[in-house]
Short mmCIF file of C-alpha atoms in Angstrom, two decimals:
data_model
loop_
_atom_site.label_atom_id
_atom_site.label_comp_id
_atom_site.label_asym_id
_atom_site.label_seq_id
_atom_site.Cartn_x
_atom_site.Cartn_y
_atom_site.Cartn_z
CA MET A 1 -76.08 35.19 -66.29
CA THR A 2 -76.45 33.37 -62.96
CA SER A 3 -74.45 34.32 -59.89
CA THR A 4 -72.37 31.11 -60.09
CA ARG A 5 -71.54 31.84 -63.73
CA LYS A 6 -70.46 35.38 -62.82
CA THR A 7 -68.32 34.02 -59.98
CA ALA A 8 -66.65 31.52 -62.28
CA LEU A 9 -66.04 34.15 -64.95
CA VAL A 10 -64.46 36.64 -62.54
CA ALA A 11 -62.32 33.97 -60.89
CA GLY A 12 -61.17 32.70 -64.29
CA VAL A 13 -60.21 36.19 -65.43
CA PHE A 14 -58.22 36.70 -62.23
CA TYR A 15 -56.40 33.41 -62.81
CA LEU A 16 -55.47 34.39 -66.35
CA ILE A 17 -54.27 37.81 -65.16
CA THR A 18 -51.76 36.09 -62.86
CA PHE A 19 -49.81 35.03 -65.98
CA ILE A 20 -49.00 38.60 -67.06
CA SER A 21 -45.81 38.58 -64.99
CA ILE A 22 -44.14 35.99 -67.24
CA PRO A 23 -42.15 38.72 -69.09
CA THR A 24 -40.42 39.62 -65.80
CA LEU A 25 -38.25 36.52 -66.25
CA ALA A 26 -36.54 38.39 -69.09
CA ILE A 27 -37.03 41.92 -67.75
CA TYR A 28 -35.21 41.19 -64.49
CA ARG A 29 -32.33 39.25 -66.07
CA PRO A 30 -29.93 42.24 -66.21
CA ILE A 31 -30.44 43.12 -62.56
CA LEU A 32 -30.43 39.53 -61.24
CA ASN A 33 -27.44 38.33 -63.24
CA ASN A 34 -25.22 41.41 -62.95
CA GLN A 35 -23.83 42.06 -59.46
CA ASP A 36 -22.49 45.46 -60.58
CA TRP A 37 -25.91 46.65 -61.81
CA ILE A 38 -26.31 49.11 -58.93
CA ILE A 39 -23.15 51.04 -59.93
CA SER A 40 -23.68 50.77 -63.68
CA SER A 41 -25.35 53.33 -65.91
CA GLY A 42 -28.43 52.92 -68.03
CA GLY A 43 -32.18 52.88 -67.70
CA HIS A 44 -34.25 50.95 -65.20
CA THR A 45 -37.70 51.36 -66.73
CA GLY A 46 -37.92 47.61 -67.29
CA VAL A 47 -37.54 46.92 -63.58
CA LEU A 48 -40.32 49.40 -62.78
CA VAL A 49 -42.59 47.74 -65.35
CA GLY A 50 -41.76 44.33 -63.92
CA GLY A 51 -42.59 45.49 -60.42
CA PHE A 52 -45.90 46.90 -61.63
CA LEU A 53 -46.77 43.57 -63.30
CA GLU A 54 -45.93 41.63 -60.15
CA VAL A 55 -48.12 43.91 -58.03
CA ILE A 56 -51.01 43.18 -60.40
CA VAL A 57 -50.30 39.46 -60.09
CA ALA A 58 -50.35 39.66 -56.29
CA LEU A 59 -53.69 41.48 -56.28
CA ALA A 60 -55.16 39.11 -58.88
CA GLY A 61 -54.09 36.15 -56.77
CA ILE A 62 -56.01 37.54 -53.81
CA GLY A 63 -58.94 38.10 -56.18
CA THR A 64 -59.04 34.42 -57.15
CA ALA A 65 -59.34 33.35 -53.53
CA VAL A 66 -61.86 35.97 -52.47
CA THR A 67 -64.04 35.26 -55.51
CA LEU A 68 -64.03 31.49 -55.16
CA TYR A 69 -64.39 31.36 -51.37
CA PRO A 70 -68.21 31.74 -51.17
CA VAL A 71 -68.56 28.74 -53.50
CA VAL A 72 -65.82 26.34 -52.41
CA LYS A 73 -66.49 26.88 -48.70
CA ARG A 74 -69.63 24.79 -49.22
CA GLN A 75 -67.35 21.83 -49.86
CA ASN A 76 -65.02 22.44 -46.89
CA GLU A 77 -64.94 25.82 -45.17
CA GLY A 78 -61.65 25.18 -43.35
CA VAL A 79 -59.75 24.26 -46.51
CA ALA A 80 -61.35 27.17 -48.37
CA LEU A 81 -60.23 29.57 -45.64
CA GLY A 82 -56.75 28.04 -45.83
CA PHE A 83 -56.70 28.79 -49.55
CA VAL A 84 -57.59 32.45 -48.93
CA THR A 85 -54.88 32.69 -46.26
CA ALA A 86 -52.28 31.08 -48.54
CA ARG A 87 -53.11 33.55 -51.30
CA LEU A 88 -52.70 36.47 -48.91
CA LEU A 89 -49.34 35.12 -47.76
CA GLU A 90 -48.26 34.64 -51.37
CA ALA A 91 -49.18 38.24 -52.20
CA ALA A 92 -47.29 39.52 -49.15
CA MET A 93 -44.12 37.75 -50.28
CA ILE A 94 -44.51 39.03 -53.83
CA PHE A 95 -44.78 42.58 -52.49
CA THR A 96 -41.66 42.01 -50.38
CA GLY A 97 -39.71 40.94 -53.44
CA VAL A 98 -40.92 43.89 -55.47
CA VAL A 99 -39.97 46.32 -52.69
CA SER A 100 -36.45 44.87 -52.59
CA LEU A 101 -35.92 45.54 -56.30
CA LEU A 102 -37.56 48.96 -56.26
CA SER A 103 -35.33 49.94 -53.34
CA LEU A 104 -32.35 48.89 -55.44
CA VAL A 105 -33.60 51.08 -58.29
CA THR A 106 -33.87 54.03 -55.91
CA LEU A 107 -30.31 53.55 -54.66
CA ARG A 108 -29.01 53.32 -58.22
CA HIS A 109 -30.93 56.45 -59.26
CA ASP A 110 -29.57 58.45 -56.32
CA LEU A 111 -26.03 57.39 -57.15
CA GLY A 112 -26.32 58.40 -60.78
CA GLY A 113 -23.49 56.01 -61.66
CA ALA A 114 -21.03 57.72 -59.29
CA ALA A 115 -20.04 55.02 -56.82
CA GLY A 116 -16.50 56.16 -56.05
CA ALA A 117 -14.74 54.52 -53.14
CA ASN A 118 -17.97 52.94 -51.92
CA ALA A 119 -18.31 50.72 -54.97
CA ALA A 120 -17.60 47.46 -53.11
CA ALA A 121 -20.10 48.26 -50.35
CA LEU A 122 -22.73 49.23 -52.89
CA VAL A 123 -22.23 46.01 -54.83
CA THR A 124 -22.70 44.09 -51.59
CA THR A 125 -25.88 46.04 -50.87
CA GLY A 126 -27.16 45.33 -54.35
CA ALA A 127 -26.39 41.63 -53.98
CA SER A 128 -28.36 41.53 -50.71
CA HIS A 129 -31.41 43.09 -52.38
CA VAL A 130 -31.19 40.57 -55.21
CA ALA A 131 -30.88 37.73 -52.68
CA VAL A 132 -34.03 38.93 -50.92
CA TYR A 133 -35.89 38.94 -54.22
CA ASN A 134 -34.64 35.47 -55.18
CA TRP A 135 -35.70 33.92 -51.89
CA THR A 136 -39.08 35.65 -51.79
CA PHE A 137 -39.64 34.49 -55.37
CA LEU A 138 -38.81 30.92 -54.36
CA LEU A 139 -41.19 30.99 -51.41
CA GLY A 140 -43.87 33.32 -52.77
CA GLN A 141 -44.13 32.44 -56.44
CA THR A 142 -42.83 28.87 -56.38
CA LEU A 143 -43.78 27.26 -53.06
CA MET A 144 -47.08 29.03 -52.36
CA PRO A 145 -48.67 28.10 -55.73
CA CYS A 146 -48.01 24.48 -54.74
CA ILE A 147 -49.85 24.98 -51.44
CA ASN A 148 -52.68 26.67 -53.33
CA ALA A 149 -52.82 23.77 -55.80
CA LEU A 150 -53.14 21.25 -52.96
CA LEU A 151 -55.83 23.27 -51.15
CA LEU A 152 -57.97 24.44 -54.07
CA GLY A 153 -57.21 21.34 -56.13
CA SER A 154 -58.62 19.08 -53.42
CA LEU A 155 -61.75 21.24 -53.18
CA MET A 156 -62.27 21.24 -56.95
CA TYR A 157 -61.62 17.50 -57.21
CA ARG A 158 -64.09 16.56 -54.48
CA SER A 159 -66.77 19.06 -55.49
CA ARG A 160 -66.54 18.27 -59.24
CA LEU A 161 -67.03 21.95 -60.03
CA VAL A 162 -64.61 21.48 -62.93
CA PRO A 163 -63.51 18.33 -64.80
CA ARG A 164 -61.41 16.26 -62.40
CA ILE A 165 -58.46 16.08 -64.79
CA ILE A 166 -57.81 19.80 -64.15
CA PRO A 167 -57.23 19.58 -60.37
CA VAL A 168 -55.42 16.25 -60.83
CA ILE A 169 -52.74 18.08 -62.83
CA GLY A 170 -52.16 20.42 -59.89
CA LEU A 171 -52.34 17.68 -57.27
CA ILE A 172 -49.65 15.71 -59.11
CA GLY A 173 -47.44 18.67 -59.96
CA ALA A 174 -47.49 20.34 -56.53
CA PRO A 175 -45.50 17.64 -54.66
CA LEU A 176 -42.88 17.59 -57.42
CA LEU A 177 -42.33 21.34 -57.21
CA ILE A 178 -42.40 21.30 -53.41
CA THR A 179 -39.57 18.76 -53.51
CA ALA A 180 -37.52 21.12 -55.69
CA VAL A 181 -38.18 24.05 -53.36
CA PHE A 182 -37.09 22.14 -50.28
CA ALA A 183 -34.03 20.87 -52.10
CA THR A 184 -33.07 24.51 -52.64
CA LEU A 185 -33.84 25.46 -49.03
CA LEU A 186 -31.78 22.60 -47.63
CA GLY A 187 -28.97 23.47 -49.99
CA GLY A 188 -29.00 27.01 -48.67
CA SER A 189 -28.04 28.63 -51.95
CA MET A 190 -29.51 29.69 -55.27
CA PRO A 191 -30.26 28.88 -58.04
CA PRO A 192 -32.79 26.08 -57.57
CA PRO A 193 -32.16 22.62 -59.05
CA ALA A 194 -32.20 22.51 -62.85
CA TRP A 195 -35.36 20.43 -62.87
CA THR A 196 -37.35 23.05 -60.92
CA GLY A 197 -38.51 24.69 -64.15
CA LEU A 198 -39.79 21.36 -65.45
CA ALA A 199 -41.52 20.63 -62.15
CA ALA A 200 -43.27 24.01 -62.32
CA VAL A 201 -44.99 23.18 -65.62
CA PRO A 202 -47.83 21.04 -64.16
CA VAL A 203 -48.68 23.68 -61.53
CA ALA A 204 -48.72 26.41 -64.18
CA ALA A 205 -50.82 24.17 -66.45
CA TRP A 206 -53.31 23.57 -63.63
CA GLU A 207 -53.79 27.28 -62.96
CA PHE A 208 -53.99 28.20 -66.64
CA SER A 209 -56.43 25.40 -67.53
CA LEU A 210 -58.57 26.26 -64.50
CA GLY A 211 -58.69 29.90 -65.56
CA VAL A 212 -59.60 29.03 -69.16
CA TRP A 213 -62.29 26.55 -68.09
CA LEU A 214 -63.91 28.98 -65.64
CA VAL A 215 -63.99 31.74 -68.26
CA VAL A 216 -65.28 29.57 -71.11
CA LYS A 217 -67.46 27.00 -69.35
CA GLY A 218 -67.99 28.05 -65.76
CA PHE A 219 -68.76 25.62 -62.96
CA LYS A 220 -70.15 22.20 -63.80
CA PRO A 221 -73.62 21.50 -62.37
CA SER A 222 -73.20 20.04 -58.89
CA PRO A 223 -74.90 20.01 -55.49
CA ILE A 224 -72.83 23.08 -54.57
CA THR A 225 -74.00 25.14 -57.53
CA ALA A 226 -77.55 24.02 -56.81
CA GLU A 227 -77.20 25.24 -53.22
CA VAL A 228 -75.84 28.60 -54.35
CA THR A 229 -78.63 29.02 -56.89
CA ALA A 230 -81.28 28.05 -54.34
CA ALA A 231 -79.86 30.53 -51.83
CA ASP A 232 -79.91 33.28 -54.45
CA THR A 233 -83.48 32.62 -55.51
CA ALA A 234 -84.96 31.99 -52.06
CA PRO A 235 -87.33 34.76 -50.96
CA ALA A 236 -86.18 36.89 -48.05
CA TYR A 237 -88.44 36.82 -45.01
CA HIS A 238 -88.34 39.51 -42.37
CA ASP A 239 -89.61 38.98 -38.88
CA VAL A 240 -91.64 42.05 -38.02
CA THR A 241 -92.63 42.33 -34.39
CA VAL A 242 -95.34 44.76 -33.50
#
């Protein structure tokens, strides 16, 4: 297996791993839709599992950028570095959202369902933690994938490392989803517009199809892969001065 094939395989696996957080949409529903969750009784294992899945997604996202950078920088180093930076920022916002929910779990655990006269204040505190999560989700897991699609999509389209139809899906879908995000930001309140979910489909399809292609097929032959292969096979010369 060549180095470029290994790079493509690892990057593809990382991309597919980023989809493991899909169940959190259902796992978090009780905590996000119930303002009294912090003073209610019951288990919170699901929230802990969801937080664990999101941490994995954040780390896998960084993995996609770090793995692909040595290859795509040969097309445009500045854009490739921007992609790495965007992935790091995305991961930071995911971690922020996870911390907000885990802090809410800690408060609920310490209370043990006994809110007493502080119930109203606790509900307000819980609502603030949920608001932090909602906004970090909007920026971190909705807006940043659009930025990533524009950056990496342009690199993949120009380099022809994968079939052009794959990055085209992301390049078309990203502006649509960005419009939905900014509509929410300008509105100043959640939830996002109803069509946000539909607008997210092309971006998700771009990432999933890219991951599948890299795992199954790898990079298409191109001048970039030829350069990488030549650099790997070139003999190393050492200047020895006596």
